[in-house]
Coordinates of C-alpha atoms in Angstrom, one line a residue:
Chain T
M1 CA 20.4 -18.8 -14.0
S2 CA 18.5 -21.7 -15.5
K3 CA 15.2 -21.3 -17.2
N4 CA 13.9 -24.3 -15.3
T5 CA 10.9 -23.8 -13.0
E6 CA 11.8 -23.8 -9.4
T7 CA 9.1 -25.3 -7.2
V8 CA 8.9 -25.0 -3.4
T9 CA 6.0 -26.4 -1.3
F10 CA 5.0 -25.4 2.2
S11 CA 2.4 -27.1 4.4
T12 CA 0.7 -25.0 7.1
Q13 CA -1.8 -25.8 9.8
S14 CA -3.0 -22.3 10.8
A15 CA -3.1 -18.7 9.6
E16 CA 0.0 -18.0 11.7
E17 CA 1.9 -20.7 9.9
T18 CA 0.7 -19.3 6.6
I19 CA 2.1 -15.9 7.6
A20 CA 5.3 -17.6 8.5
A21 CA 5.4 -19.3 5.1
G22 CA 4.9 -15.9 3.6
H23 CA 8.2 -14.8 5.3
K24 CA 10.0 -17.8 3.7
I25 CA 8.6 -17.1 0.3
A26 CA 9.6 -13.4 0.6
A27 CA 13.2 -14.4 1.0
K28 CA 13.1 -16.3 -2.3
L29 CA 11.7 -13.4 -4.4
R30 CA 13.8 -10.8 -6.2
P31 CA 12.3 -7.8 -8.1
P32 CA 11.3 -7.2 -10.8
L33 CA 8.8 -10.0 -10.5
L34 CA 5.2 -10.6 -11.4
L35 CA 3.5 -13.6 -9.8
I36 CA 0.0 -14.9 -10.1
L37 CA -1.5 -15.6 -6.7
R38 CA -4.0 -18.5 -7.1
G39 CA -6.5 -20.0 -4.7
D40 CA -10.2 -20.3 -4.1
L41 CA -12.3 -17.8 -2.1
G42 CA -11.1 -18.2 1.5
A43 CA -8.0 -20.1 0.7
G44 CA -5.8 -17.6 2.5
K45 CA -4.2 -15.6 -0.3
T46 CA -4.5 -12.3 1.6
T47 CA -3.1 -14.0 4.7
L48 CA -0.1 -15.1 2.8
V49 CA 0.5 -11.6 1.5
K50 CA 0.4 -10.4 5.1
G51 CA 3.5 -12.6 5.7
I52 CA 5.3 -11.4 2.6
A53 CA 4.7 -7.7 3.4
E54 CA 5.7 -8.3 7.0
A55 CA 9.0 -9.9 5.9
Y56 CA 9.9 -6.8 3.9
G57 CA 9.0 -4.5 6.8
A58 CA 6.5 -3.0 4.3
A59 CA 3.5 -3.4 6.5
Q60 CA 2.2 -4.9 9.7
A61 CA 0.3 -8.2 9.1
D62 CA -2.9 -6.5 10.2
E63 CA -2.5 -3.6 7.8
V64 CA -2.6 -5.9 4.7
T65 CA -6.3 -6.0 3.8
S66 CA -8.1 -7.4 0.8
P67 CA -7.7 -5.4 -2.3
T68 CA -10.9 -6.8 -4.0
F69 CA -12.7 -3.5 -4.0
T70 CA -9.7 -1.2 -4.2
L71 CA -8.0 -3.4 -6.8
L72 CA -4.4 -2.4 -5.9
H73 CA -2.5 -2.0 -2.6
E74 CA 1.2 -0.9 -2.5
F75 CA 3.6 -1.4 0.3
L76 CA 7.1 0.0 0.3
G77 CA 9.8 -2.0 2.2
T78 CA 13.2 -3.5 1.9
L79 CA 14.3 -6.9 0.7
D80 CA 15.9 -7.8 4.1
G81 CA 13.2 -6.0 6.1
T82 CA 15.8 -3.5 7.6
A83 CA 15.9 0.2 7.1
G84 CA 19.2 0.0 5.2
G85 CA 18.2 -2.8 2.8
A86 CA 17.5 -2.6 -0.9
Q87 CA 14.1 -1.1 -1.6
V88 CA 11.2 -3.2 -2.7
L89 CA 7.7 -2.1 -3.7
L90 CA 5.2 -4.9 -3.0
C91 CA 2.1 -4.5 -5.2
H92 CA -0.9 -6.6 -4.2
L93 CA -3.6 -6.7 -6.9
D94 CA -7.0 -8.4 -7.0
L95 CA -8.7 -8.8 -10.4
Y96 CA -11.7 -10.5 -8.9
R97 CA -14.0 -7.7 -10.1
V98 CA -12.2 -7.2 -13.4
D99 CA -13.7 -8.9 -16.4
D100 CA -12.4 -6.8 -19.2
E101 CA -8.8 -7.3 -20.4
R102 CA -8.8 -3.6 -21.6
Q103 CA -9.1 -2.6 -18.0
L104 CA -5.8 -4.1 -17.1
A105 CA -3.9 -1.4 -18.8
A106 CA -5.9 1.3 -17.1
I107 CA -5.1 -0.2 -13.7
G108 CA -1.5 0.1 -14.6
L109 CA -0.7 -3.6 -15.0
D110 CA 1.0 -3.0 -18.4
E111 CA 3.7 -1.1 -16.7
M112 CA 4.2 -3.7 -14.0
P113 CA 6.5 -4.9 -12.6
A114 CA 8.7 -1.8 -12.3
P115 CA 12.4 -2.5 -11.6
E116 CA 12.0 -2.5 -7.8
S117 CA 8.7 -4.1 -7.5
I118 CA 7.3 -7.5 -6.6
V119 CA 3.7 -7.8 -8.0
L120 CA 1.3 -10.4 -6.7
V121 CA -1.9 -10.7 -8.7
E122 CA -5.0 -12.5 -7.3
W123 CA -7.3 -13.9 -9.9
G124 CA -4.8 -13.1 -12.6
E125 CA -5.4 -16.5 -14.1
K126 CA -8.6 -15.0 -15.6
F127 CA -6.3 -13.3 -18.2
A128 CA -4.3 -15.4 -20.7
A129 CA -2.0 -12.5 -21.6
L130 CA -1.1 -12.0 -18.0
M131 CA -0.4 -15.7 -17.5
A132 CA 1.8 -15.7 -20.5
R133 CA 4.1 -13.0 -19.2
C134 CA 4.1 -13.7 -15.5
D135 CA 7.3 -15.0 -13.7
G136 CA 5.5 -17.8 -12.0
E137 CA 2.8 -18.4 -9.5
I138 CA 1.9 -19.0 -5.9
V139 CA -0.9 -21.5 -5.3
V140 CA -2.7 -21.7 -2.0
K141 CA -4.8 -24.8 -1.6
S142 CA -7.1 -25.7 1.3
L143 CA -6.6 -29.2 2.6
G144 CA -9.7 -28.9 4.8
G145 CA -10.0 -27.1 8.1
D146 CA -7.2 -24.6 8.6
A147 CA -4.6 -26.8 6.8
R148 CA -3.1 -25.2 3.6
E149 CA -0.6 -26.3 1.0
I150 CA 1.3 -23.4 -0.5
T151 CA 3.3 -23.9 -3.7
L152 CA 5.7 -21.4 -5.1
K153 CA 6.6 -21.9 -8.8
L154 CA 9.2 -19.6 -10.2
R155 CA 10.3 -19.5 -13.8
G156 CA 14.1 -19.2 -13.9
Q157 CA 14.8 -16.0 -12.0
A158 CA 17.9 -14.0 -12.1
Chain A
M1 CA -22.1 28.7 10.4
T2 CA -24.4 30.5 8.0
E3 CA -24.1 33.7 10.1
V4 CA -20.3 33.6 10.0
K5 CA -20.4 33.3 6.2
Q6 CA -22.8 36.1 5.6
G7 CA -20.8 38.4 7.8
R8 CA -17.7 37.8 5.7
G9 CA -19.2 38.3 2.3
R10 CA -16.1 36.8 0.6
V11 CA -18.1 33.7 -0.1
P12 CA -21.5 35.0 -1.1
Q13 CA -23.3 31.6 -1.7
G14 CA -21.0 28.8 -0.7
L15 CA -21.5 27.0 -4.0
I16 CA -19.1 24.1 -4.2
L17 CA -18.6 21.8 -7.2
G18 CA -17.6 18.4 -5.9
I19 CA -15.8 15.7 -8.0
E20 CA -15.4 12.1 -7.0
S21 CA -13.5 9.4 -9.0
S22 CA -11.8 7.3 -6.4
C23 CA -13.0 3.9 -7.5
D24 CA -15.9 2.7 -9.7
E25 CA -18.0 5.8 -10.0
T26 CA -17.3 9.1 -11.8
A27 CA -19.5 11.6 -9.9
A28 CA -20.1 15.4 -9.7
A29 CA -22.4 17.5 -7.5
V30 CA -23.1 21.1 -6.7
V31 CA -23.9 21.7 -2.9
R32 CA -24.6 25.1 -1.4
G33 CA -23.3 25.9 2.0
G34 CA -22.6 22.3 2.9
R35 CA -26.3 21.6 3.2
E36 CA -28.3 22.2 0.1
T37 CA -27.8 19.7 -2.7
L38 CA -28.5 21.4 -6.0
S39 CA -27.4 18.4 -8.1
N40 CA -25.8 15.0 -7.5
V41 CA -24.8 13.1 -10.7
V42 CA -23.2 9.7 -10.8
A43 CA -22.0 8.5 -14.2
S44 CA -23.5 5.0 -14.1
Q45 CA -26.9 6.5 -13.5
I46 CA -27.0 8.8 -16.5
A47 CA -27.4 7.9 -20.1
L48 CA -23.9 8.1 -21.5
H49 CA -24.5 5.1 -23.7
A50 CA -25.5 6.8 -26.9
R51 CA -22.7 9.4 -26.7
F52 CA -19.9 7.2 -25.7
G53 CA -20.7 3.8 -27.1
G54 CA -21.7 1.8 -24.0
V55 CA -20.9 2.0 -20.3
V56 CA -18.2 -0.1 -18.9
P57 CA -18.1 -0.2 -15.1
E58 CA -16.2 2.8 -14.0
L59 CA -13.4 0.7 -12.8
A60 CA -10.5 2.1 -14.8
S61 CA -9.2 5.6 -15.2
R62 CA -10.0 5.5 -18.9
E63 CA -13.7 5.3 -18.1
H64 CA -13.3 8.1 -15.6
L65 CA -11.5 10.1 -18.3
R66 CA -14.4 9.6 -20.7
A67 CA -17.1 10.4 -18.1
V68 CA -15.6 13.3 -16.1
V69 CA -16.5 16.2 -18.5
P70 CA -20.1 15.1 -19.3
V71 CA -20.8 14.3 -15.7
V72 CA -19.5 17.7 -14.4
E73 CA -21.5 19.4 -17.2
A74 CA -24.6 17.5 -16.2
A75 CA -24.1 18.5 -12.5
M76 CA -23.7 22.1 -13.4
A77 CA -26.7 22.1 -15.7
E78 CA -28.9 20.3 -13.2
A79 CA -28.0 22.8 -10.5
G80 CA -28.6 25.7 -12.9
V81 CA -25.2 27.1 -11.9
A82 CA -22.6 28.7 -14.1
F83 CA -18.9 28.0 -13.5
A84 CA -18.4 31.7 -12.7
D85 CA -20.9 31.4 -9.8
L86 CA -18.8 28.7 -8.0
D87 CA -17.0 29.6 -4.8
A88 CA -14.7 26.5 -5.0
V89 CA -13.9 23.3 -6.7
A90 CA -13.5 20.2 -4.4
V91 CA -12.1 16.8 -5.3
T92 CA -11.4 13.5 -3.7
E93 CA -7.6 13.2 -3.3
G94 CA -7.7 9.6 -1.8
P95 CA -7.8 6.9 -0.7
G96 CA -8.6 4.9 -3.9
L97 CA -7.2 3.7 -7.1
P98 CA -4.3 5.8 -8.3
G99 CA -5.2 6.2 -11.9
A100 CA -8.9 6.8 -11.2
L101 CA -8.1 9.4 -8.5
L102 CA -5.7 11.2 -10.8
V103 CA -8.4 11.8 -13.4
G104 CA -10.6 13.7 -10.8
V105 CA -7.6 15.5 -9.3
S106 CA -6.2 16.6 -12.6
Y107 CA -9.5 17.8 -13.9
A108 CA -10.4 19.7 -10.7
K109 CA -7.0 21.4 -10.6
A110 CA -7.2 22.5 -14.2
L111 CA -10.8 23.7 -13.7
A112 CA -10.0 25.6 -10.5
F113 CA -6.9 27.2 -12.1
G114 CA -8.8 28.1 -15.2
L115 CA -11.7 29.7 -13.2
G116 CA -9.4 31.3 -10.7
K117 CA -11.3 29.6 -7.9
P118 CA -10.0 27.9 -4.8
L119 CA -9.3 24.1 -4.9
I120 CA -10.2 22.0 -2.0
A121 CA -8.9 18.4 -1.4
V122 CA -11.2 16.0 0.4
N123 CA -10.5 12.6 1.8
H124 CA -13.0 10.0 0.5
L125 CA -13.7 8.6 4.0
E126 CA -14.3 12.1 5.3
G127 CA -16.8 12.5 2.4
H128 CA -18.8 9.4 3.6
I129 CA -19.1 11.0 7.1
H130 CA -20.3 14.3 5.6
A131 CA -22.9 12.4 3.4
V132 CA -24.7 11.9 6.7
L133 CA -24.0 15.3 8.2
L134 CA -25.3 16.9 5.0
E135 CA -28.6 15.2 5.4
V136 CA -28.8 16.0 9.1
L137 CA -28.3 19.6 8.3
A138 CA -30.8 19.5 5.5
A139 CA -33.3 17.7 7.7
R140 CA -32.8 20.3 10.4
A141 CA -33.4 23.1 7.9
D142 CA -36.6 21.3 6.8
A143 CA -37.7 20.9 10.4
Q144 CA -38.0 24.7 10.6
I145 CA -41.0 24.3 8.4
P146 CA -43.7 23.1 10.8
H147 CA -45.0 19.5 10.4
K148 CA -42.5 18.6 7.8
P149 CA -41.0 15.2 8.9
T150 CA -37.2 14.8 9.1
S151 CA -35.5 12.1 7.3
G152 CA -32.4 10.1 8.1
L153 CA -32.2 11.3 11.7
Y154 CA -33.5 9.3 14.7
P155 CA -33.4 11.5 17.8
P156 CA -33.4 9.7 21.1
H157 CA -36.5 9.1 23.1
E158 CA -39.0 9.8 20.3
Q159 CA -38.6 13.5 20.7
G160 CA -39.9 14.1 17.2
P161 CA -38.2 16.1 14.5
V162 CA -35.1 18.0 15.5
R163 CA -35.8 21.7 15.6
G164 CA -33.6 24.7 14.9
G165 CA -31.5 25.8 12.0
P166 CA -27.9 24.8 11.5
G167 CA -25.6 26.6 13.7
N168 CA -28.3 27.9 16.0
G169 CA -29.4 24.6 17.5
A170 CA -29.9 24.4 21.2
P171 CA -26.8 23.2 23.1
G172 CA -26.7 19.5 23.2
E173 CA -28.5 19.0 20.0
P174 CA -27.4 16.0 18.1
F175 CA -24.4 16.4 15.9
E176 CA -23.7 19.9 17.0
A177 CA -20.2 21.5 17.0
G178 CA -17.9 20.3 19.8
Q179 CA -19.6 17.0 20.3
T180 CA -17.8 13.7 19.7
I181 CA -19.5 11.7 16.9
L182 CA -18.6 8.1 16.4
A183 CA -18.7 7.3 12.6
L184 CA -18.7 3.8 11.2
V185 CA -17.8 3.9 7.5
V186 CA -18.8 0.5 6.2
S187 CA -18.7 -0.5 2.5
G188 CA -17.3 -2.9 0.0
G189 CA -13.8 -1.3 0.4
H190 CA -13.9 0.1 4.0
T191 CA -14.7 -0.8 7.5
H192 CA -13.5 2.0 9.7
L193 CA -14.5 3.7 12.9
Y194 CA -13.7 7.4 13.4
L195 CA -14.2 9.9 16.1
A196 CA -15.3 13.1 14.4
Q197 CA -15.6 16.5 16.0
E198 CA -16.2 20.0 14.7
Q199 CA -14.1 22.7 16.5
N200 CA -14.2 26.3 15.4
G201 CA -15.6 25.4 12.1
A202 CA -13.1 22.8 11.2
W203 CA -13.6 19.0 11.4
H204 CA -11.1 16.8 13.3
Y205 CA -11.0 13.0 12.9
R206 CA -9.3 10.2 14.8
N207 CA -9.2 6.6 13.5
V208 CA -10.1 4.2 16.3
G209 CA -11.0 1.0 14.4
R210 CA -10.7 -0.8 11.2
T211 CA -10.8 -4.2 9.5
V212 CA -7.6 -6.3 9.5
D213 CA -8.6 -8.2 6.3
D214 CA -11.9 -8.0 4.3
A215 CA -14.3 -5.1 4.4
A216 CA -17.8 -6.0 5.7
G217 CA -19.4 -5.2 2.3
E218 CA -16.8 -7.4 0.6
A219 CA -17.9 -10.3 2.9
F220 CA -21.5 -9.7 1.8
D221 CA -20.6 -9.6 -1.9
K222 CA -18.4 -12.7 -1.7
V223 CA -20.8 -14.8 0.3
A224 CA -23.5 -13.9 -2.2
K225 CA -21.2 -15.1 -5.0
L226 CA -20.3 -18.4 -3.4
L227 CA -24.0 -19.0 -2.8
G228 CA -24.6 -18.5 -6.6
L229 CA -26.2 -15.1 -6.2
G230 CA -23.8 -13.2 -8.5
Y231 CA -21.4 -10.4 -7.7
P232 CA -21.8 -8.0 -6.1
G233 CA -24.7 -9.6 -4.5
G234 CA -24.8 -8.0 -1.0
P235 CA -28.3 -6.5 -1.6
W236 CA -29.7 -10.0 -2.4
L237 CA -28.6 -11.2 1.0
D238 CA -30.3 -8.2 2.7
A239 CA -33.5 -9.0 0.7
L240 CA -33.4 -12.8 1.4
A241 CA -32.4 -12.8 5.0
P242 CA -35.9 -12.2 6.4
F243 CA -37.0 -15.6 5.0
G244 CA -34.4 -17.6 6.9
D245 CA -33.7 -18.5 10.6
A246 CA -31.0 -16.2 11.8
G247 CA -30.2 -18.5 14.6
A248 CA -29.8 -21.6 12.5
V249 CA -26.1 -21.5 12.0
P250 CA -23.9 -20.2 14.8
F251 CA -21.1 -18.1 13.4
S252 CA -18.5 -16.8 15.8
F253 CA -15.9 -14.1 15.5
A254 CA -12.5 -14.7 16.9
Q255 CA -11.2 -12.0 19.2
I256 CA -8.6 -10.1 17.2
K257 CA -5.5 -8.9 19.0
A258 CA -3.3 -6.7 16.9
K259 CA 0.4 -6.8 17.6
A260 CA 2.0 -3.6 19.0
H261 CA 3.0 -1.3 16.3
R262 CA 6.3 0.3 15.7
R263 CA 6.6 3.4 17.8
G264 CA 6.0 6.7 16.2
E265 CA 4.5 5.1 13.1
A266 CA 2.1 7.5 11.4
G267 CA -1.5 6.5 11.4
A268 CA -0.9 3.5 13.7
L269 CA -3.8 2.7 16.0
D270 CA -3.1 2.2 19.7
P271 CA -3.7 -1.6 20.0
K272 CA -4.9 -1.1 23.6
E273 CA -7.8 1.0 22.6
A274 CA -8.4 0.3 18.9
T275 CA -11.3 -1.8 17.7
Y276 CA -10.5 -4.4 15.0
F277 CA -12.9 -6.2 12.6
S278 CA -12.3 -9.3 10.7
F279 CA -14.6 -10.6 8.0
S280 CA -12.4 -13.0 6.1
G281 CA -13.0 -15.9 8.5
I282 CA -16.8 -15.8 8.2
K283 CA -16.6 -15.9 4.4
T284 CA -14.5 -19.1 4.7
A285 CA -16.9 -20.5 7.3
V286 CA -19.8 -20.0 4.9
L287 CA -17.8 -21.7 2.1
R288 CA -17.0 -24.7 4.5
Y289 CA -20.7 -24.9 5.6
T290 CA -21.8 -25.3 2.0
Q291 CA -19.2 -28.0 1.4
V292 CA -20.0 -29.9 4.6
H293 CA -23.7 -29.8 3.8
G294 CA -23.4 -30.8 0.2
M295 CA -24.9 -27.6 -1.2
E296 CA -22.7 -27.3 -4.3
E297 CA -25.2 -28.8 -6.7
R298 CA -28.0 -26.4 -5.6
I299 CA -25.6 -23.5 -5.8
A300 CA -24.6 -24.3 -9.3
Q301 CA -28.2 -24.5 -10.4
R302 CA -28.9 -21.2 -8.7
R303 CA -25.9 -19.6 -10.4
A304 CA -27.1 -20.8 -13.8
A305 CA -30.7 -19.7 -13.2
L306 CA -29.6 -16.2 -12.2
A307 CA -27.2 -16.0 -15.1
A308 CA -30.3 -16.4 -17.3
M309 CA -31.9 -13.3 -15.8
P310 CA -29.5 -10.5 -16.2
G311 CA -30.5 -7.2 -14.6
A312 CA -32.5 -9.0 -11.9
S313 CA -33.0 -6.7 -8.9
P314 CA -33.8 -7.6 -5.3
K315 CA -36.7 -5.0 -5.4
R316 CA -38.4 -6.4 -8.5
D317 CA -37.4 -10.1 -8.7
L318 CA -37.3 -11.1 -5.0
E319 CA -39.9 -13.8 -5.3
L320 CA -38.3 -15.4 -8.3
V321 CA -34.9 -15.6 -6.6
R322 CA -36.3 -16.6 -3.3
A323 CA -37.9 -19.6 -5.1
L324 CA -34.3 -20.6 -6.2
C325 CA -33.3 -20.8 -2.5
D326 CA -34.0 -23.8 -0.3
Q327 CA -34.7 -23.2 3.4
E328 CA -31.2 -24.4 4.4
T329 CA -29.7 -21.6 2.1
L330 CA -32.1 -19.0 3.4
D331 CA -31.1 -20.0 7.0
L332 CA -27.5 -19.7 6.1
I333 CA -28.0 -16.2 4.6
A334 CA -30.0 -15.1 7.6
S335 CA -27.4 -16.4 10.0
F336 CA -24.5 -14.8 8.1
Q337 CA -26.1 -11.4 8.0
R338 CA -27.1 -11.6 11.7
A339 CA -23.6 -12.5 12.6
V340 CA -22.0 -9.6 10.6
V341 CA -24.6 -7.0 11.7
E342 CA -24.3 -8.0 15.4
D343 CA -20.4 -7.9 15.3
L344 CA -20.6 -4.4 13.7
R345 CA -23.2 -3.3 16.3
R346 CA -21.4 -4.7 19.3
K347 CA -18.1 -3.3 18.4
T348 CA -19.4 0.1 17.3
F349 CA -21.4 0.7 20.4
Q350 CA -18.6 -0.6 22.7
T351 CA -16.3 2.0 20.9
A352 CA -18.9 4.7 21.4
E353 CA -19.0 4.0 25.1
R354 CA -15.2 3.7 25.4
F355 CA -14.8 7.2 23.9
G356 CA -17.9 8.8 25.4
A357 CA -19.3 9.6 21.9
A358 CA -22.4 11.8 22.0
S359 CA -23.9 10.3 18.8
V360 CA -23.3 7.7 16.2
L361 CA -23.5 7.8 12.4
V362 CA -23.2 5.0 9.9
S363 CA -22.2 5.6 6.3
G364 CA -21.1 3.7 3.2
G365 CA -22.9 1.1 1.0
V366 CA -23.5 -1.4 3.9
A367 CA -25.4 1.4 5.8
A368 CA -28.3 0.6 3.3
N369 CA -28.6 -2.9 4.9
R370 CA -32.1 -3.1 6.6
E371 CA -31.1 -5.4 9.4
L372 CA -28.1 -3.2 10.2
R373 CA -30.3 -0.1 10.4
E374 CA -32.9 -1.9 12.6
H375 CA -30.3 -3.3 15.1
F376 CA -28.3 -0.1 15.3
T377 CA -31.4 2.1 15.7
A378 CA -32.7 -0.1 18.5
E379 CA -29.4 -0.1 20.3
A380 CA -29.1 3.6 19.9
R381 CA -32.5 4.1 21.4
A382 CA -31.7 1.8 24.3
Q383 CA -28.6 3.8 25.0
G384 CA -30.2 7.2 24.4
L385 CA -27.7 8.0 21.6
P386 CA -28.8 9.8 18.5
I387 CA -28.0 7.9 15.4
A388 CA -28.1 8.8 11.7
F389 CA -27.8 7.0 8.4
P390 CA -27.5 8.4 4.9
S391 CA -30.3 8.0 2.3
L392 CA -29.7 5.2 -0.2
K393 CA -28.5 7.7 -2.8
L394 CA -25.7 9.1 -0.5
S395 CA -24.7 5.8 1.1
T396 CA -22.8 4.7 -2.1
D397 CA -20.0 6.7 -3.7
N398 CA -21.2 10.2 -4.8
A399 CA -19.8 13.7 -5.1
A400 CA -22.4 15.6 -3.0
M401 CA -20.6 14.2 0.1
I402 CA -17.3 15.6 -1.3
A403 CA -18.8 19.1 -1.8
A404 CA -20.4 18.9 1.6
A405 CA -17.1 17.9 3.3
A406 CA -15.4 20.8 1.5
W407 CA -17.7 23.4 3.0
P408 CA -16.0 23.6 6.4
K409 CA -12.7 23.8 4.6
L410 CA -14.0 26.7 2.5
V411 CA -15.1 28.4 5.7
T412 CA -11.8 27.9 7.4
G413 CA -9.7 28.7 4.3
K414 CA -8.1 25.2 4.0
F415 CA -7.3 25.1 0.4
A416 CA -5.1 22.8 -1.7
D417 CA -2.3 24.3 -3.8
E418 CA -1.1 23.4 -7.3
R419 CA 1.0 20.6 -6.0
L420 CA -2.1 18.5 -5.1
T421 CA -1.9 15.0 -6.3
A422 CA -3.8 11.7 -5.9
D423 CA -2.9 9.8 -2.7
A424 CA -4.0 6.2 -3.1
A425 CA -3.2 5.3 0.4
L426 CA -4.5 8.5 2.1
K427 CA -5.5 7.9 5.7
L428 CA -8.1 9.9 7.6
G429 CA -7.4 11.4 10.9
V430 CA -4.6 11.0 13.5

């Protein structure tokens, strides 16, 4: 596998389409993986995670809620979304409230990703050390109204 | 309940040490008989600075680890209780942050084992419900003393203070055993509706509503931040809202229809009768409003001004901060708060009616919001439903509510065993 960065972009016009883009992105991810999930407040980061969790059969879209206060939500599913598929643990983190790099270890980020996990970190760009070791990022950008541009950037993944 | 206990004699006092470490706060409390709070200590409120070299927000398990022993010691000392006097040790087992929860659970297990006392596991959300019930019981006990006003309880039709001691209240008294209570737990991390009922001394819960994205308190905090009022800034919005026109900006909530859940899925709500909240959209709508109305520069100025006044509080510095807000901003704040409060009120009372709830209680940090209290109290009066809120101290995370929720479990002998572990995704009720 090359070390080149693979970039895929999706344009969506509604929350439903953003969730559908989440399904497509889910199909491109293979654990272990740690991605920074970037986007302004209200860009639709949690909405996108709803789609990814749904694709893995790890949670219903309406069960994926914001981890801002709780910091970490975990969802256990399978890569192909079926009961017999390879297990994947989707970890959805939000570092919005975290200002101190020392706290990252205590949250357990140092041990992530585990072999079976796909880790999505909102507001991870606040921490240089995390940016240096991540496997890429997903950027959600508002184009005005409900339109969004979602870009997946993966550093050469096995 | 008291009579039952005294008859048994196995639990002479009902002294429970509660420990809470599910998220930001390390807390410990001693509560007697589920009603009398002897101490209620929260780490961020006591001076650990000198001893531990500065207080970091209790976000991480490491901070809980540093705080748990001194906080428990402080709670025991304040209560004037020796470890040997305890009848049980109670701890939050979830939901929350795994590492944070584990500190409380491990400590409580070791302490209970070392003392040879029963260990009781409490769900954090159940704790929030019992924060209110604890004060209802305390107020009722107080009401036995003539002319002492009750607090936290608003009986219907201006009946005056509720009379009668716990367990011997007249049939039909608010929050008595057997009645269905609708509980709204609303905070920075939760927006849940539960039916709660006491049967034969044990409490039973059913989840009948929740948010599908952001918690209500999170919407408050994030809107405050995007208006330049810092984070978490929910209390600022509450304080500033009265100066704005709540009808200025019409916010609307989309009707949320959840998809049918997989059959037999544990903890799944029945979509036909569940209530769903969504507070992500209104946060985005506020953001869009500020962009469309060119408010960015004023927000940046406000952010800079507030950054220069660390430790500013809505109680002390309201006039200063109000002066930083133009009328358009105040109107936006008032409209946002009105929209969220009205959405919570409408859906909560619709749910109460749907399930024939005999009373309503509101708990969690957002229960401290003044407009929410006013609107919920007015609606409850209009419908003849008793309603109760926690005091400010018990609305945010604390351990008194954990010790209070553990009391019925002590009475009914529902103890945790040595396999107890933290459950970050623990659900409450069926």
